[in-house]
Short mmCIF file of N, CA and C in Angstrom, two decimals:
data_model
loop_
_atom_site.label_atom_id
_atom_site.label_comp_id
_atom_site.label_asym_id
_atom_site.label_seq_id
_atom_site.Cartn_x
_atom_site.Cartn_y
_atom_site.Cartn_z
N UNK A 1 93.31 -65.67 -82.90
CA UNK A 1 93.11 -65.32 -84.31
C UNK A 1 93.22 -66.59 -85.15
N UNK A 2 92.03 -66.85 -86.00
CA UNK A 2 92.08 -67.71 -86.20
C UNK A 2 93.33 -67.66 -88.03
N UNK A 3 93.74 -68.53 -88.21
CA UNK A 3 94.49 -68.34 -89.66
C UNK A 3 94.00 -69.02 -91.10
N UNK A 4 94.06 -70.25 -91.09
CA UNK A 4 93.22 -70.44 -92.05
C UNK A 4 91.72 -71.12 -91.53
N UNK A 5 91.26 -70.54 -92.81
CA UNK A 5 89.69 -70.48 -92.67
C UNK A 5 88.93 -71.76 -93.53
N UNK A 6 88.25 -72.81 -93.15
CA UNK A 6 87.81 -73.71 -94.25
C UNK A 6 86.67 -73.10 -94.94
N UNK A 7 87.08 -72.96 -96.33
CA UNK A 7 86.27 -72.73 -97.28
C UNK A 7 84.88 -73.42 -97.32
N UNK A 8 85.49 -74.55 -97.75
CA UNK A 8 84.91 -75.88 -97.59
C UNK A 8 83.31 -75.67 -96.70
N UNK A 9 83.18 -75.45 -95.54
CA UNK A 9 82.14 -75.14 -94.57
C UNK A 9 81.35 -74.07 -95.25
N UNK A 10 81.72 -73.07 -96.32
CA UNK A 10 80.88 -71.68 -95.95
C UNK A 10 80.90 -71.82 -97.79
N UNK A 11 79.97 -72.78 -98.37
CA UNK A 11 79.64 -72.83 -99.68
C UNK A 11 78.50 -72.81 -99.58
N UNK A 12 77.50 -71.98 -100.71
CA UNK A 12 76.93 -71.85 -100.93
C UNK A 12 76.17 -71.45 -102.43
N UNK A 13 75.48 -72.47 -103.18
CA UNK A 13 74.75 -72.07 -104.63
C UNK A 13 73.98 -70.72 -104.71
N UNK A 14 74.36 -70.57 -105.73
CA UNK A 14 73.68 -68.78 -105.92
C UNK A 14 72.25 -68.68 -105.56
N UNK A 15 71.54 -69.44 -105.94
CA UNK A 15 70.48 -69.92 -105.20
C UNK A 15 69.81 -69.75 -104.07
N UNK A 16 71.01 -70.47 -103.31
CA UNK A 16 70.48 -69.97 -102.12
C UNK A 16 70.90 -68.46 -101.18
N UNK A 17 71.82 -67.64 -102.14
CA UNK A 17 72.07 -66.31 -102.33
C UNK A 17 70.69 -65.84 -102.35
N UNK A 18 70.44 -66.09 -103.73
CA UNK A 18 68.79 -65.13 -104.11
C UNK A 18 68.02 -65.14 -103.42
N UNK A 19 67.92 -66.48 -102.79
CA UNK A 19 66.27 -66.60 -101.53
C UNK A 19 66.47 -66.04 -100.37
N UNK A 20 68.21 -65.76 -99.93
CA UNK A 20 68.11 -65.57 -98.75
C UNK A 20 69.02 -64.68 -98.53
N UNK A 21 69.22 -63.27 -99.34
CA UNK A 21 70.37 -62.93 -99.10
C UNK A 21 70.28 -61.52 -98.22
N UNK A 22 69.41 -61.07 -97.49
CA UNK A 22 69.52 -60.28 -96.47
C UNK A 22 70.03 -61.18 -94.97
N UNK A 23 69.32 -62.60 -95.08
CA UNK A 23 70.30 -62.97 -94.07
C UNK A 23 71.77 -63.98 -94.49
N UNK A 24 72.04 -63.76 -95.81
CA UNK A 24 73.09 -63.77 -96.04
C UNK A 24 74.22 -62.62 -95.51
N UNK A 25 73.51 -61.06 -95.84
CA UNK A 25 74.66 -60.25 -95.17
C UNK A 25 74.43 -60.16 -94.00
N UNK A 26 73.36 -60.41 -93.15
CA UNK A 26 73.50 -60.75 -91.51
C UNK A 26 74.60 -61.49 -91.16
N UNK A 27 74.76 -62.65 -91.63
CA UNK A 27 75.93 -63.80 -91.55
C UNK A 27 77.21 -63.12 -91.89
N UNK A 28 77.30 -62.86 -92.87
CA UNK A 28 78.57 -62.17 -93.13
C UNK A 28 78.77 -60.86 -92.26
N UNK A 29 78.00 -60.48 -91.58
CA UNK A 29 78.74 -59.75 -91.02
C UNK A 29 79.00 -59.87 -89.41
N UNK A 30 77.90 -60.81 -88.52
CA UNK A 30 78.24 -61.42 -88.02
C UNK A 30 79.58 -61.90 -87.63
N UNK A 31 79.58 -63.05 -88.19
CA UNK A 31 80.89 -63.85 -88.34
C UNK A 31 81.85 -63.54 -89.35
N UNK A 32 81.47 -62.67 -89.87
CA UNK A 32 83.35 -61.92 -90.79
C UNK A 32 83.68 -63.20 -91.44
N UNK A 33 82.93 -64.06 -91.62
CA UNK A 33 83.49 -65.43 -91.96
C UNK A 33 83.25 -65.28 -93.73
N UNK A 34 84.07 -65.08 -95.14
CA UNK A 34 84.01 -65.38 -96.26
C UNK A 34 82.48 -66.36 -96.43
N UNK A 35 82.25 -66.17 -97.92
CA UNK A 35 81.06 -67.21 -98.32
C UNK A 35 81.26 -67.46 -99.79
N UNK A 36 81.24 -69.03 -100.02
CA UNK A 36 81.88 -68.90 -101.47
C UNK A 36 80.37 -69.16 -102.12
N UNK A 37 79.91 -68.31 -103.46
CA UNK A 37 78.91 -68.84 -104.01
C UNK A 37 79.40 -69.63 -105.51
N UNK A 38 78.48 -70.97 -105.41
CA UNK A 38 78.81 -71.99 -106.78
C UNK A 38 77.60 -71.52 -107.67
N UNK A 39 77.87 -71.98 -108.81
CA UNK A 39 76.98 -71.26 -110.20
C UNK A 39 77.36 -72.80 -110.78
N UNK A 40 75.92 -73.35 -111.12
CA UNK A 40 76.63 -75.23 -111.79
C UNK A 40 77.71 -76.20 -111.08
N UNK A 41 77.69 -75.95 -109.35
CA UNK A 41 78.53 -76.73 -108.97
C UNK A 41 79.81 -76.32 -108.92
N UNK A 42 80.60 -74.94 -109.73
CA UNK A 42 81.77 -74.41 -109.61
C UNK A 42 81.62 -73.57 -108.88
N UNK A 43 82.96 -72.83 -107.85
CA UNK A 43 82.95 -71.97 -107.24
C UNK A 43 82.92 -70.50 -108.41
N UNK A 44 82.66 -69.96 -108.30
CA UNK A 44 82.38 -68.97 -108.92
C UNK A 44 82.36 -67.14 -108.13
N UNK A 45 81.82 -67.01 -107.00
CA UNK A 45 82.45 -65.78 -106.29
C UNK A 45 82.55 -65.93 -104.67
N UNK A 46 83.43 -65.08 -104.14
CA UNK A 46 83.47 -64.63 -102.60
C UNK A 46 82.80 -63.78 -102.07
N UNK A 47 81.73 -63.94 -101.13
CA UNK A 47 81.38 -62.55 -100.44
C UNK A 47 82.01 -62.65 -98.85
N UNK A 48 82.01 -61.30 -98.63
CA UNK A 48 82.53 -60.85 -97.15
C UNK A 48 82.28 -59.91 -96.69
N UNK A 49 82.36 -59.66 -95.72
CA UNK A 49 81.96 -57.90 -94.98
C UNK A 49 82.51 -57.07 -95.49
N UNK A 50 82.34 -55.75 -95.16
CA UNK A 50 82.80 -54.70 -95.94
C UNK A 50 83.81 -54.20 -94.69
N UNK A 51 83.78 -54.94 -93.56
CA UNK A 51 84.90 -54.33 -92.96
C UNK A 51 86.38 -55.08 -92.72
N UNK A 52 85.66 -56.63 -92.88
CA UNK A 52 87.04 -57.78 -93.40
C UNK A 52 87.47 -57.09 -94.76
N UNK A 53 86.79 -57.07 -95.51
CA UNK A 53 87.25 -56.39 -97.08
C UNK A 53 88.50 -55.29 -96.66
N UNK A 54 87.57 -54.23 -96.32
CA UNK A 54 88.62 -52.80 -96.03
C UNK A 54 89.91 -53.71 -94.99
N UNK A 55 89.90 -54.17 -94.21
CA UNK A 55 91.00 -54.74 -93.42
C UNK A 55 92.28 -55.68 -94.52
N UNK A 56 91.34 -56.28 -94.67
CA UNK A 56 92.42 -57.44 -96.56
C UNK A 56 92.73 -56.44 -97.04
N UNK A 57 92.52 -55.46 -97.11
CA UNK A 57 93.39 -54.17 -98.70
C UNK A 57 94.27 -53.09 -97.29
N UNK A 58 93.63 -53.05 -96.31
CA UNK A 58 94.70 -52.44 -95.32
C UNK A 58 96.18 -52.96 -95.37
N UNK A 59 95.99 -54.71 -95.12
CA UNK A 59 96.96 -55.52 -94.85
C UNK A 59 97.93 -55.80 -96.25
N UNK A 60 96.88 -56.19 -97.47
CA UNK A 60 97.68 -55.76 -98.74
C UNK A 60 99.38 -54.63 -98.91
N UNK A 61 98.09 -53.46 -98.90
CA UNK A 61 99.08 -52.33 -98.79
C UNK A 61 100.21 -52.51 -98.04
N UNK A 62 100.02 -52.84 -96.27
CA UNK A 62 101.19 -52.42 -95.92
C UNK A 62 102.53 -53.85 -96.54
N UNK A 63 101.65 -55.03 -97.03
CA UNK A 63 102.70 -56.04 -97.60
C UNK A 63 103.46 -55.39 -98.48
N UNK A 64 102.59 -54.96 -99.67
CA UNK A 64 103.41 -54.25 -100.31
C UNK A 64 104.49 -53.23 -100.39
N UNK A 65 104.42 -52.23 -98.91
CA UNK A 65 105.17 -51.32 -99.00
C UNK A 65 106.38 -52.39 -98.32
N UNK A 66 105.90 -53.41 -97.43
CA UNK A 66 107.14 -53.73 -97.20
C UNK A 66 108.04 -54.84 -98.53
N UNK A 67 106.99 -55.13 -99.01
CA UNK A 67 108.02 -55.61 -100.46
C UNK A 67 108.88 -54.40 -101.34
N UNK A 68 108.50 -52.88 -101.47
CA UNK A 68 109.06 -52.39 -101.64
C UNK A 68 110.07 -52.06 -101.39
N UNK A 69 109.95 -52.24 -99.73
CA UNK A 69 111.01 -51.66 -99.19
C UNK A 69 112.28 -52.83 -99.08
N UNK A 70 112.31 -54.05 -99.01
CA UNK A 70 113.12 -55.21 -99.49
C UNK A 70 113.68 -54.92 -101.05
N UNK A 71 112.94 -54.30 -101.82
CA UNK A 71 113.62 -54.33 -102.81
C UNK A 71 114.66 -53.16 -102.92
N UNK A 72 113.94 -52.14 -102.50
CA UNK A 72 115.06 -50.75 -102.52
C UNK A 72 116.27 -51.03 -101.30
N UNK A 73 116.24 -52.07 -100.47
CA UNK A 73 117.33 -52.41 -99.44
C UNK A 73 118.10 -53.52 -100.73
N UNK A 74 117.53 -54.42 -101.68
CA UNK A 74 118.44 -55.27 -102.04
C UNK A 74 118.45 -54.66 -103.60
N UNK A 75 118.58 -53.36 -103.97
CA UNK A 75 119.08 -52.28 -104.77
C UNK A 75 119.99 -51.57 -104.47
N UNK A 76 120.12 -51.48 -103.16
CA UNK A 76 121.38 -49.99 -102.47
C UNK A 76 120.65 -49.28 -102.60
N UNK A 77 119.55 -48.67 -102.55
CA UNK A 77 118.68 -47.56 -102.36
C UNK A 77 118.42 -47.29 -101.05
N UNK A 78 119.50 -47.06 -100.01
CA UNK A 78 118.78 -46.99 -99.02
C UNK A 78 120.11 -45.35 -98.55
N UNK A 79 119.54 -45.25 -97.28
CA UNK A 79 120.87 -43.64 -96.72
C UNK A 79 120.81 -44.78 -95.15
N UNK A 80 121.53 -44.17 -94.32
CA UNK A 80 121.96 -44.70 -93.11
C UNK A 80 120.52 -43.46 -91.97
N UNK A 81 120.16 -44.33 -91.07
CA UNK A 81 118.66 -43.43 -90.55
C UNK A 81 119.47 -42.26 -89.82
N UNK A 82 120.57 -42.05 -89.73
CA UNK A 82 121.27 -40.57 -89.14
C UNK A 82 121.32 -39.64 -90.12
N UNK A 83 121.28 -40.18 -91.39
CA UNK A 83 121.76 -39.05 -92.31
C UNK A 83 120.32 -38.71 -92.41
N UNK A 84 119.50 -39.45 -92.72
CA UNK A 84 118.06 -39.10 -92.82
C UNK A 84 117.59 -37.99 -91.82
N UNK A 85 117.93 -38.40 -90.34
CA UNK A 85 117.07 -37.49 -89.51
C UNK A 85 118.20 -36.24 -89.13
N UNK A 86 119.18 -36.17 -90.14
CA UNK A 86 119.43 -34.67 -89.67
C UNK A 86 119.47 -33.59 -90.99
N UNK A 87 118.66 -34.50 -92.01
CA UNK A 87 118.07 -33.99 -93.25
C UNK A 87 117.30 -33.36 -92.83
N UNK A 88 116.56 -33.91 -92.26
CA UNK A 88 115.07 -33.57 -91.86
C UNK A 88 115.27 -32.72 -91.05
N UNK A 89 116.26 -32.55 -89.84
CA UNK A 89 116.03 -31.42 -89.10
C UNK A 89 116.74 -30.53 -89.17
N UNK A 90 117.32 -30.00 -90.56
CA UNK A 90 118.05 -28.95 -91.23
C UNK A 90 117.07 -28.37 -91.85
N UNK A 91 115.64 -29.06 -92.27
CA UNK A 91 114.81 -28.85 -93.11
C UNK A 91 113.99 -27.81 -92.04
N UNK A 92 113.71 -28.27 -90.95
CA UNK A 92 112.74 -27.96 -89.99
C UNK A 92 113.23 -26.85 -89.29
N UNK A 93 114.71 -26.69 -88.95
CA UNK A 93 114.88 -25.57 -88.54
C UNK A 93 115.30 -24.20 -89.92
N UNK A 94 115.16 -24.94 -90.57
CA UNK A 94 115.26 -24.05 -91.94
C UNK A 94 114.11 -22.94 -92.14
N UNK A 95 113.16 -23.38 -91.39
CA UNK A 95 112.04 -22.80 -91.49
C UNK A 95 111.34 -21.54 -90.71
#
């Protein structure tokens, strides 16, 4: 797996977006590899697959829940996991 990715290599002017951009999303999906497009020499946007995409907001999320969960551990928001699972199975045979 590779980790960081050089940007640097996968630039491209909008330009050459417009002329060529069906095998632009061939490439991108291909190689899952980011593509930065410049507008006047500035970087200006990212394209990527739509399944690297959905994977980056997979991985997001679960960061986040675990930042959540660091914070509700360094709040005292937490129960001990015994008390939890015989919550739960007071609940279940409750039923």
């Amino acid at each position: 797996m590779e980790i960081a990715v050089r940007y640097s290599t996968h630039v491209r002017p909008i330009s050459y977006l417009k002329a060529n951009a069906a095998e632009v999303l061939l490439d991108l999906a291909e190689t899952r590899e980011p593509l930065v497009i410049t507008q006047n020499g500035e970087a200006k946007a990212v394209l990527q697959d739509v399944a690297t995409f959905e994977q980056a907001q997979e991985t997001l999320a679960l960061l986040k829940l675990l930042a959540l969960g660091a914070q509700d551990i360094e709040a005292g928001r937490t129960r001990p996991a015994r008390a939890v699972v015989e919550r739960l199975r007071s609940k279940v045979s409750d039923r």
